């Protein structure tokens, strides 16, 4: 794309954002209380949040890189960079975040049929349907491929029985994308399929799991003779592991993106300086400087891999690196935030503690740090075993 | 080379000159190839991997970048001599054990149309063999950069035996005469010339250290695949796999910072300071981590002088210190990030 076209795009976008982004949405907040997740039962936290979503939906800005026919704005990589730069310039909140956007969307775009894309993607883009992810099971954590949830072919429908765990927001989601076993005889990676299930279906139930942060973002999800229409498998039957792996790389990039801060998010120094103890303590300051340096470099790495992906060189196993480095850094950062906050941060009402506690899951969910290191050791470095 | 008692191999430098490396940042009009900082960083990275000792950074990167900030005939001729291999340079800035140009005390006293320089410089990389010296000195309150022949009367060089076996000298200036023509840029405005030169050097040095880290990591990975204990290659042990994988991650992240610094120097040099300091800080950290992990994963053989890991380690230590250590560059990053 010509530089002049990009300049025009930037100018138009900037004018649109200035005109349409409500003032209340210009605080750059990205904590649990400020995120708009969407869905059938979504209660907007404010009128501004509702208006901001509605306006972005008309432009396709909830999913800027998706094709226009599926509810996106069809932006290319250069335009996408500009989009994020301009959003940051206004310190604008993202209008909508969801597992549909981060995970299912990319998987459907890659593996879905045209009909599936037309059916499932636009409601994600509009924030109408909220999705959750059914991967882990009580007996299948790091060894995900050993999952046992059973999905039987009953001729005109599938019949699903089993249990998922760590299903984020399953109690609030409208639909679930899940990995199920469709062939019990095949080697464990070869008998898995990727299915889409309406959470309103008879036989689906959820139970929240209370976490150390005091909240219950994760659930147990039970499937008891759940009937699923035949056209709700994504990709080929028994080839769901391919979809799962593809989706996991997106999940890992998404989780690691939280750690990188080259231009995105706020500088750690600025955040810590707001605390009463701030950056006066030399040891805290030194630790924070290190974290800032590492965060900037990880952010640049994220950009570098996106550029490579755009050029047709897939990040592939490198997403394991981004996930590992990004989440470990995120944990360090929130430790610093708590240390800077001193005793102020220890009261629940202060709000920092739940975020700090939440980060402890970052290096577990989506593949533990140790699983990431093993992937790198074997697939990137070629070490034996 | 070390065992022959040499710190610098003129033949190696000549072959680098023949390949055009000396002129990589010299304009085509002065006989260079003008390929830019990103390209210079790629070369420096390769030199780091192979531990090649040469005045490339001091001459082709730092001095060439300094000279390019000046547009007179003299500077243009000096650039041509760099590209053709007729002149090597060293940068004389440090006066104490830590890099900090702002704290320069060496004085250049005005006398007639020229100056008289007196004082002492330390840790002048490539200073024992260089044909010319870029010297930072105080003219009154401000700093001025001089471009002097190293054999000027009153200059005495004391070559040091460094842990990395490279050329480094302490240099004494005893009432050394300099003409007004030998001021690089304007009197009292050294940083206009020196800042871009330092940033170019810091980025290329960071690239060298990244290459060094990759070299140490590569050697280590090979060893993990070959060395057997308990009847299996030691690379099959998860404890070692995870150490190696973590190190690879650190190297990848640092490589991104190096690429970014090279690009910023080429495309937006006025605003490259943050990118360069980020690169130098990360590279100093990663290179030192790589050599320490390298020795640990090699076990006893990593401690032997016959093995390359020790050379990597000693070079990493020197390069981490040269042109500003981790703390120096971390502070620059911190300042621009609201600390």
PDB file of C-alpha atoms in Angstrom, chain A residues 63-248:
ATOM      1  CA  UNK A  63     -12.202  -6.986  14.753  1.00  0.00           C
ATOM      2  CA  UNK A  64     -10.237  -4.617  12.482  1.00  0.00           C
ATOM      3  CA  UNK A  65      -8.344  -7.273  10.520  1.00  0.00           C
ATOM      4  CA  UNK A  66     -11.278  -9.571   9.753  1.00  0.00           C
ATOM      5  CA  UNK A  67     -12.820  -9.401   6.272  1.00  0.00           C
ATOM      6  CA  UNK A  68     -15.668  -6.913   5.933  1.00  0.00           C
ATOM      7  CA  UNK A  69     -18.208  -9.637   5.065  1.00  0.00           C
ATOM      8  CA  UNK A  70     -17.603 -11.253   8.452  1.00  0.00           C
ATOM      9  CA  UNK A  71     -17.984  -8.034  10.406  1.00  0.00           C
ATOM     10  CA  UNK A  72     -14.424  -6.710  10.299  1.00  0.00           C
ATOM     11  CA  UNK A  73     -12.818  -3.658   8.704  1.00  0.00           C
ATOM     12  CA  UNK A  74     -10.530  -5.656   6.395  1.00  0.00           C
ATOM     13  CA  UNK A  75      -7.383  -3.854   7.517  1.00  0.00           C
ATOM     14  CA  UNK A  76      -3.989  -5.057   6.317  1.00  0.00           C
ATOM     15  CA  UNK A  77      -0.966  -5.325   8.619  1.00  0.00           C
ATOM     16  CA  UNK A  78       0.216  -1.743   8.045  1.00  0.00           C
ATOM     17  CA  UNK A  79      -3.259  -0.379   8.645  1.00  0.00           C
ATOM     18  CA  UNK A  80      -3.622  -2.549  11.722  1.00  0.00           C
ATOM     19  CA  UNK A  81      -0.463  -1.041  13.197  1.00  0.00           C
ATOM     20  CA  UNK A  82      -1.837   2.433  12.526  1.00  0.00           C
ATOM     21  CA  UNK A  83      -5.165   1.438  14.083  1.00  0.00           C
ATOM     22  CA  UNK A  84      -3.459   0.409  17.323  1.00  0.00           C
ATOM     23  CA  UNK A  85      -1.229   3.496  17.298  1.00  0.00           C
ATOM     24  CA  UNK A  86      -4.200   5.804  16.906  1.00  0.00           C
ATOM     25  CA  UNK A  87      -6.171   3.963  19.588  1.00  0.00           C
ATOM     26  CA  UNK A  88      -3.225   4.403  21.932  1.00  0.00           C
ATOM     27  CA  UNK A  89      -2.857   8.055  21.003  1.00  0.00           C
ATOM     28  CA  UNK A  90      -6.347   8.631  22.394  1.00  0.00           C
ATOM     29  CA  UNK A  91      -5.688   6.151  25.191  1.00  0.00           C
ATOM     30  CA  UNK A  92      -8.928   4.545  24.008  1.00  0.00           C
ATOM     31  CA  UNK A  93     -10.243   1.349  25.546  1.00  0.00           C
ATOM     32  CA  UNK A  94     -10.778  -1.523  23.161  1.00  0.00           C
ATOM     33  CA  UNK A  95     -14.527  -1.607  22.522  1.00  0.00           C
ATOM     34  CA  UNK A  96     -14.904  -5.380  22.828  1.00  0.00           C
ATOM     35  CA  UNK A  97     -12.745  -8.257  23.961  1.00  0.00           C
ATOM     36  CA  UNK A  98     -13.642 -11.893  23.826  1.00  0.00           C
ATOM     37  CA  UNK A  99     -12.489 -15.436  23.274  1.00  0.00           C
ATOM     38  CA  UNK A 100     -14.517 -15.287  20.088  1.00  0.00           C
ATOM     39  CA  UNK A 101     -12.261 -12.518  18.816  1.00  0.00           C
ATOM     40  CA  UNK A 102      -8.966 -13.875  20.086  1.00  0.00           C
ATOM     41  CA  UNK A 103      -9.355 -17.595  19.576  1.00  0.00           C
ATOM     42  CA  UNK A 104     -12.402 -18.967  17.813  1.00  0.00           C
ATOM     43  CA  UNK A 105     -12.392 -16.241  15.139  1.00  0.00           C
ATOM     44  CA  UNK A 106      -8.882 -16.946  13.850  1.00  0.00           C
ATOM     45  CA  UNK A 107      -9.588 -20.713  13.941  1.00  0.00           C
ATOM     46  CA  UNK A 108     -12.844 -20.333  11.993  1.00  0.00           C
ATOM     47  CA  UNK A 109     -11.205 -18.014   9.470  1.00  0.00           C
ATOM     48  CA  UNK A 110      -8.583 -20.691   8.876  1.00  0.00           C
ATOM     49  CA  UNK A 111     -10.570 -23.956   9.160  1.00  0.00           C
ATOM     50  CA  UNK A 112     -14.263 -23.021   8.901  1.00  0.00           C
ATOM     51  CA  UNK A 113     -16.519 -23.418   5.884  1.00  0.00           C
ATOM     52  CA  UNK A 114     -17.887 -20.285   4.252  1.00  0.00           C
ATOM     53  CA  UNK A 115     -21.288 -21.033   5.818  1.00  0.00           C
ATOM     54  CA  UNK A 116     -19.747 -21.438   9.270  1.00  0.00           C
ATOM     55  CA  UNK A 117     -17.873 -18.164   8.911  1.00  0.00           C
ATOM     56  CA  UNK A 118     -20.986 -16.294   7.821  1.00  0.00           C
ATOM     57  CA  UNK A 119     -23.008 -17.837  10.611  1.00  0.00           C
ATOM     58  CA  UNK A 120     -20.629 -17.488  13.556  1.00  0.00           C
ATOM     59  CA  UNK A 121     -18.250 -14.588  12.890  1.00  0.00           C
ATOM     60  CA  UNK A 122     -20.547 -11.538  12.544  1.00  0.00           C
ATOM     61  CA  UNK A 123     -22.251 -12.120  15.938  1.00  0.00           C
ATOM     62  CA  UNK A 124     -18.767 -12.273  17.504  1.00  0.00           C
ATOM     63  CA  UNK A 125     -17.811  -9.017  15.799  1.00  0.00           C
ATOM     64  CA  UNK A 126     -21.002  -7.364  17.030  1.00  0.00           C
ATOM     65  CA  UNK A 127     -20.498  -8.583  20.595  1.00  0.00           C
ATOM     66  CA  UNK A 128     -23.798 -10.512  20.510  1.00  0.00           C
ATOM     67  CA  UNK A 129     -22.499 -13.986  21.247  1.00  0.00           C
ATOM     68  CA  UNK A 130     -19.983 -14.660  23.967  1.00  0.00           C
ATOM     69  CA  UNK A 131     -17.854 -17.790  23.617  1.00  0.00           C
ATOM     70  CA  UNK A 132     -15.920 -19.878  26.087  1.00  0.00           C
ATOM     71  CA  UNK A 133     -13.241 -22.501  25.562  1.00  0.00           C
ATOM     72  CA  UNK A 134     -13.659 -26.149  26.573  1.00  0.00           C
ATOM     73  CA  UNK A 135     -10.199 -27.675  26.454  1.00  0.00           C
ATOM     74  CA  UNK A 136      -8.846 -28.878  29.814  1.00  0.00           C
ATOM     75  CA  UNK A 137     -10.357 -31.784  31.706  1.00  0.00           C
ATOM     76  CA  UNK A 138      -9.704 -33.043  35.243  1.00  0.00           C
ATOM     77  CA  UNK A 139      -7.385 -35.709  33.797  1.00  0.00           C
ATOM     78  CA  UNK A 140      -6.083 -33.690  30.839  1.00  0.00           C
ATOM     79  CA  UNK A 141      -4.122 -30.573  31.787  1.00  0.00           C
ATOM     80  CA  UNK A 142      -0.629 -30.235  30.372  1.00  0.00           C
ATOM     81  CA  UNK A 143      -1.305 -33.571  28.646  1.00  0.00           C
ATOM     82  CA  UNK A 144      -4.272 -32.051  26.833  1.00  0.00           C
ATOM     83  CA  UNK A 145      -4.456 -34.664  24.082  1.00  0.00           C
ATOM     84  CA  UNK A 146      -5.433 -37.335  26.603  1.00  0.00           C
ATOM     85  CA  UNK A 147      -8.880 -35.710  26.937  1.00  0.00           C
ATOM     86  CA  UNK A 148     -11.813 -38.096  27.383  1.00  0.00           C
ATOM     87  CA  UNK A 149     -15.020 -36.114  26.768  1.00  0.00           C
ATOM     88  CA  UNK A 150     -16.904 -38.437  24.478  1.00  0.00           C
ATOM     89  CA  UNK A 151     -18.622 -37.382  21.246  1.00  0.00           C
ATOM     90  CA  UNK A 152     -20.542 -40.147  19.486  1.00  0.00           C
ATOM     91  CA  UNK A 153     -21.980 -40.114  15.979  1.00  0.00           C
ATOM     92  CA  UNK A 154     -25.704 -40.821  16.333  1.00  0.00           C
ATOM     93  CA  UNK A 155     -26.534 -40.491  12.664  1.00  0.00           C
ATOM     94  CA  UNK A 156     -28.407 -37.199  12.542  1.00  0.00           C
ATOM     95  CA  UNK A 157     -26.577 -35.664  15.516  1.00  0.00           C
ATOM     96  CA  UNK A 158     -23.566 -35.946  17.824  1.00  0.00           C
ATOM     97  CA  UNK A 159     -24.006 -37.001  21.439  1.00  0.00           C
ATOM     98  CA  UNK A 160     -21.577 -35.437  23.943  1.00  0.00           C
ATOM     99  CA  UNK A 161     -20.813 -36.733  27.456  1.00  0.00           C
ATOM    100  CA  UNK A 162     -18.043 -35.648  29.781  1.00  0.00           C
ATOM    101  CA  UNK A 163     -16.537 -32.876  31.837  1.00  0.00           C
ATOM    102  CA  UNK A 164     -14.382 -29.830  31.152  1.00  0.00           C
ATOM    103  CA  UNK A 165     -12.532 -27.754  33.738  1.00  0.00           C
ATOM    104  CA  UNK A 166     -10.982 -24.288  33.866  1.00  0.00           C
ATOM    105  CA  UNK A 167     -13.585 -23.143  31.365  1.00  0.00           C
ATOM    106  CA  UNK A 168     -13.187 -19.384  31.613  1.00  0.00           C
ATOM    107  CA  UNK A 169     -16.520 -17.581  32.018  1.00  0.00           C
ATOM    108  CA  UNK A 170     -18.516 -20.689  31.097  1.00  0.00           C
ATOM    109  CA  UNK A 171     -21.318 -19.437  33.379  1.00  0.00           C
ATOM    110  CA  UNK A 172     -21.562 -16.233  31.331  1.00  0.00           C
ATOM    111  CA  UNK A 173     -20.931 -17.596  27.848  1.00  0.00           C
ATOM    112  CA  UNK A 174     -23.584 -18.289  25.215  1.00  0.00           C
ATOM    113  CA  UNK A 175     -21.625 -20.905  23.300  1.00  0.00           C
ATOM    114  CA  UNK A 176     -18.578 -23.101  23.859  1.00  0.00           C
ATOM    115  CA  UNK A 177     -15.929 -24.370  21.449  1.00  0.00           C
ATOM    116  CA  UNK A 178     -14.693 -27.683  22.765  1.00  0.00           C
ATOM    117  CA  UNK A 179     -12.315 -30.512  22.055  1.00  0.00           C
ATOM    118  CA  UNK A 180     -13.986 -33.910  22.228  1.00  0.00           C
ATOM    119  CA  UNK A 181     -12.986 -37.499  21.498  1.00  0.00           C
ATOM    120  CA  UNK A 182     -14.692 -38.841  18.370  1.00  0.00           C
ATOM    121  CA  UNK A 183     -12.490 -41.933  17.977  1.00  0.00           C
ATOM    122  CA  UNK A 184     -11.515 -43.858  21.096  1.00  0.00           C
ATOM    123  CA  UNK A 185      -9.400 -46.408  19.206  1.00  0.00           C
ATOM    124  CA  UNK A 186      -7.103 -44.010  17.343  1.00  0.00           C
ATOM    125  CA  UNK A 187      -3.806 -42.685  18.797  1.00  0.00           C
ATOM    126  CA  UNK A 188      -4.655 -39.893  21.210  1.00  0.00           C
ATOM    127  CA  UNK A 189      -3.934 -36.971  18.860  1.00  0.00           C
ATOM    128  CA  UNK A 190      -5.856 -38.539  15.969  1.00  0.00           C
ATOM    129  CA  UNK A 191      -9.265 -39.090  17.529  1.00  0.00           C
ATOM    130  CA  UNK A 192     -10.120 -35.545  18.585  1.00  0.00           C
ATOM    131  CA  UNK A 193     -12.654 -33.195  16.987  1.00  0.00           C
ATOM    132  CA  UNK A 194     -13.394 -29.499  17.450  1.00  0.00           C
ATOM    133  CA  UNK A 195     -17.108 -28.841  18.084  1.00  0.00           C
ATOM    134  CA  UNK A 196     -19.285 -25.808  18.703  1.00  0.00           C
ATOM    135  CA  UNK A 197     -21.994 -26.225  21.321  1.00  0.00           C
ATOM    136  CA  UNK A 198     -24.819 -23.931  22.407  1.00  0.00           C
ATOM    137  CA  UNK A 199     -24.592 -23.576  26.191  1.00  0.00           C
ATOM    138  CA  UNK A 200     -28.410 -23.476  26.304  1.00  0.00           C
ATOM    139  CA  UNK A 201     -28.536 -27.067  25.026  1.00  0.00           C
ATOM    140  CA  UNK A 202     -30.200 -29.549  27.323  1.00  0.00           C
ATOM    141  CA  UNK A 203     -27.653 -31.387  29.450  1.00  0.00           C
ATOM    142  CA  UNK A 204     -25.063 -28.591  29.718  1.00  0.00           C
ATOM    143  CA  UNK A 205     -24.384 -27.310  33.215  1.00  0.00           C
ATOM    144  CA  UNK A 206     -21.642 -25.230  34.844  1.00  0.00           C
ATOM    145  CA  UNK A 207     -20.219 -24.742  38.317  1.00  0.00           C
ATOM    146  CA  UNK A 208     -17.932 -21.787  39.117  1.00  0.00           C
ATOM    147  CA  UNK A 209     -14.581 -22.429  40.823  1.00  0.00           C
ATOM    148  CA  UNK A 210     -13.639 -19.870  43.436  1.00  0.00           C
ATOM    149  CA  UNK A 211     -10.022 -18.734  43.002  1.00  0.00           C
ATOM    150  CA  UNK A 212      -7.403 -17.147  45.262  1.00  0.00           C
ATOM    151  CA  UNK A 213      -8.349 -13.773  43.828  1.00  0.00           C
ATOM    152  CA  UNK A 214     -11.805 -14.157  45.401  1.00  0.00           C
ATOM    153  CA  UNK A 215     -13.584 -14.283  42.060  1.00  0.00           C
ATOM    154  CA  UNK A 216     -14.691 -17.184  39.905  1.00  0.00           C
ATOM    155  CA  UNK A 217     -13.729 -16.595  36.309  1.00  0.00           C
ATOM    156  CA  UNK A 218     -13.236 -20.332  35.778  1.00  0.00           C
ATOM    157  CA  UNK A 219     -15.863 -23.053  35.851  1.00  0.00           C
ATOM    158  CA  UNK A 220     -16.371 -26.738  35.639  1.00  0.00           C
ATOM    159  CA  UNK A 221     -18.595 -27.558  32.671  1.00  0.00           C
ATOM    160  CA  UNK A 222     -20.580 -30.795  32.453  1.00  0.00           C
ATOM    161  CA  UNK A 223     -22.056 -32.432  29.364  1.00  0.00           C
ATOM    162  CA  UNK A 224     -24.768 -34.997  30.050  1.00  0.00           C
ATOM    163  CA  UNK A 225     -26.180 -36.534  26.851  1.00  0.00           C
ATOM    164  CA  UNK A 226     -25.939 -33.239  24.971  1.00  0.00           C
ATOM    165  CA  UNK A 227     -27.229 -33.398  21.392  1.00  0.00           C
ATOM    166  CA  UNK A 228     -25.179 -31.384  18.884  1.00  0.00           C
ATOM    167  CA  UNK A 229     -26.170 -30.791  15.222  1.00  0.00           C
ATOM    168  CA  UNK A 230     -23.868 -32.441  12.690  1.00  0.00           C
ATOM    169  CA  UNK A 231     -22.732 -29.209  11.024  1.00  0.00           C
ATOM    170  CA  UNK A 232     -21.130 -27.885  14.218  1.00  0.00           C
ATOM    171  CA  UNK A 233     -17.769 -29.591  13.797  1.00  0.00           C
ATOM    172  CA  UNK A 234     -14.998 -27.231  12.607  1.00  0.00           C
ATOM    173  CA  UNK A 235     -12.475 -28.779  10.256  1.00  0.00           C
ATOM    174  CA  UNK A 236     -12.433 -32.516   9.612  1.00  0.00           C
ATOM    175  CA  UNK A 237     -13.760 -35.022  12.122  1.00  0.00           C
ATOM    176  CA  UNK A 238     -10.847 -36.557  14.076  1.00  0.00           C
ATOM    177  CA  UNK A 239      -8.533 -33.726  12.921  1.00  0.00           C
ATOM    178  CA  UNK A 240      -9.518 -31.372  15.709  1.00  0.00           C
ATOM    179  CA  UNK A 241      -6.003 -31.398  17.152  1.00  0.00           C
ATOM    180  CA  UNK A 242      -4.852 -29.320  14.162  1.00  0.00           C
ATOM    181  CA  UNK A 243      -7.516 -26.736  14.951  1.00  0.00           C
ATOM    182  CA  UNK A 244      -6.620 -26.887  18.629  1.00  0.00           C
ATOM    183  CA  UNK A 245      -2.936 -26.286  17.983  1.00  0.00           C
ATOM    184  CA  UNK A 246      -3.667 -23.402  15.627  1.00  0.00           C
ATOM    185  CA  UNK A 247      -5.962 -21.858  18.168  1.00  0.00           C
ATOM    186  CA  UNK A 248      -3.452 -22.380  20.970  1.00  0.00           C
TER     187      UNK A 248
END
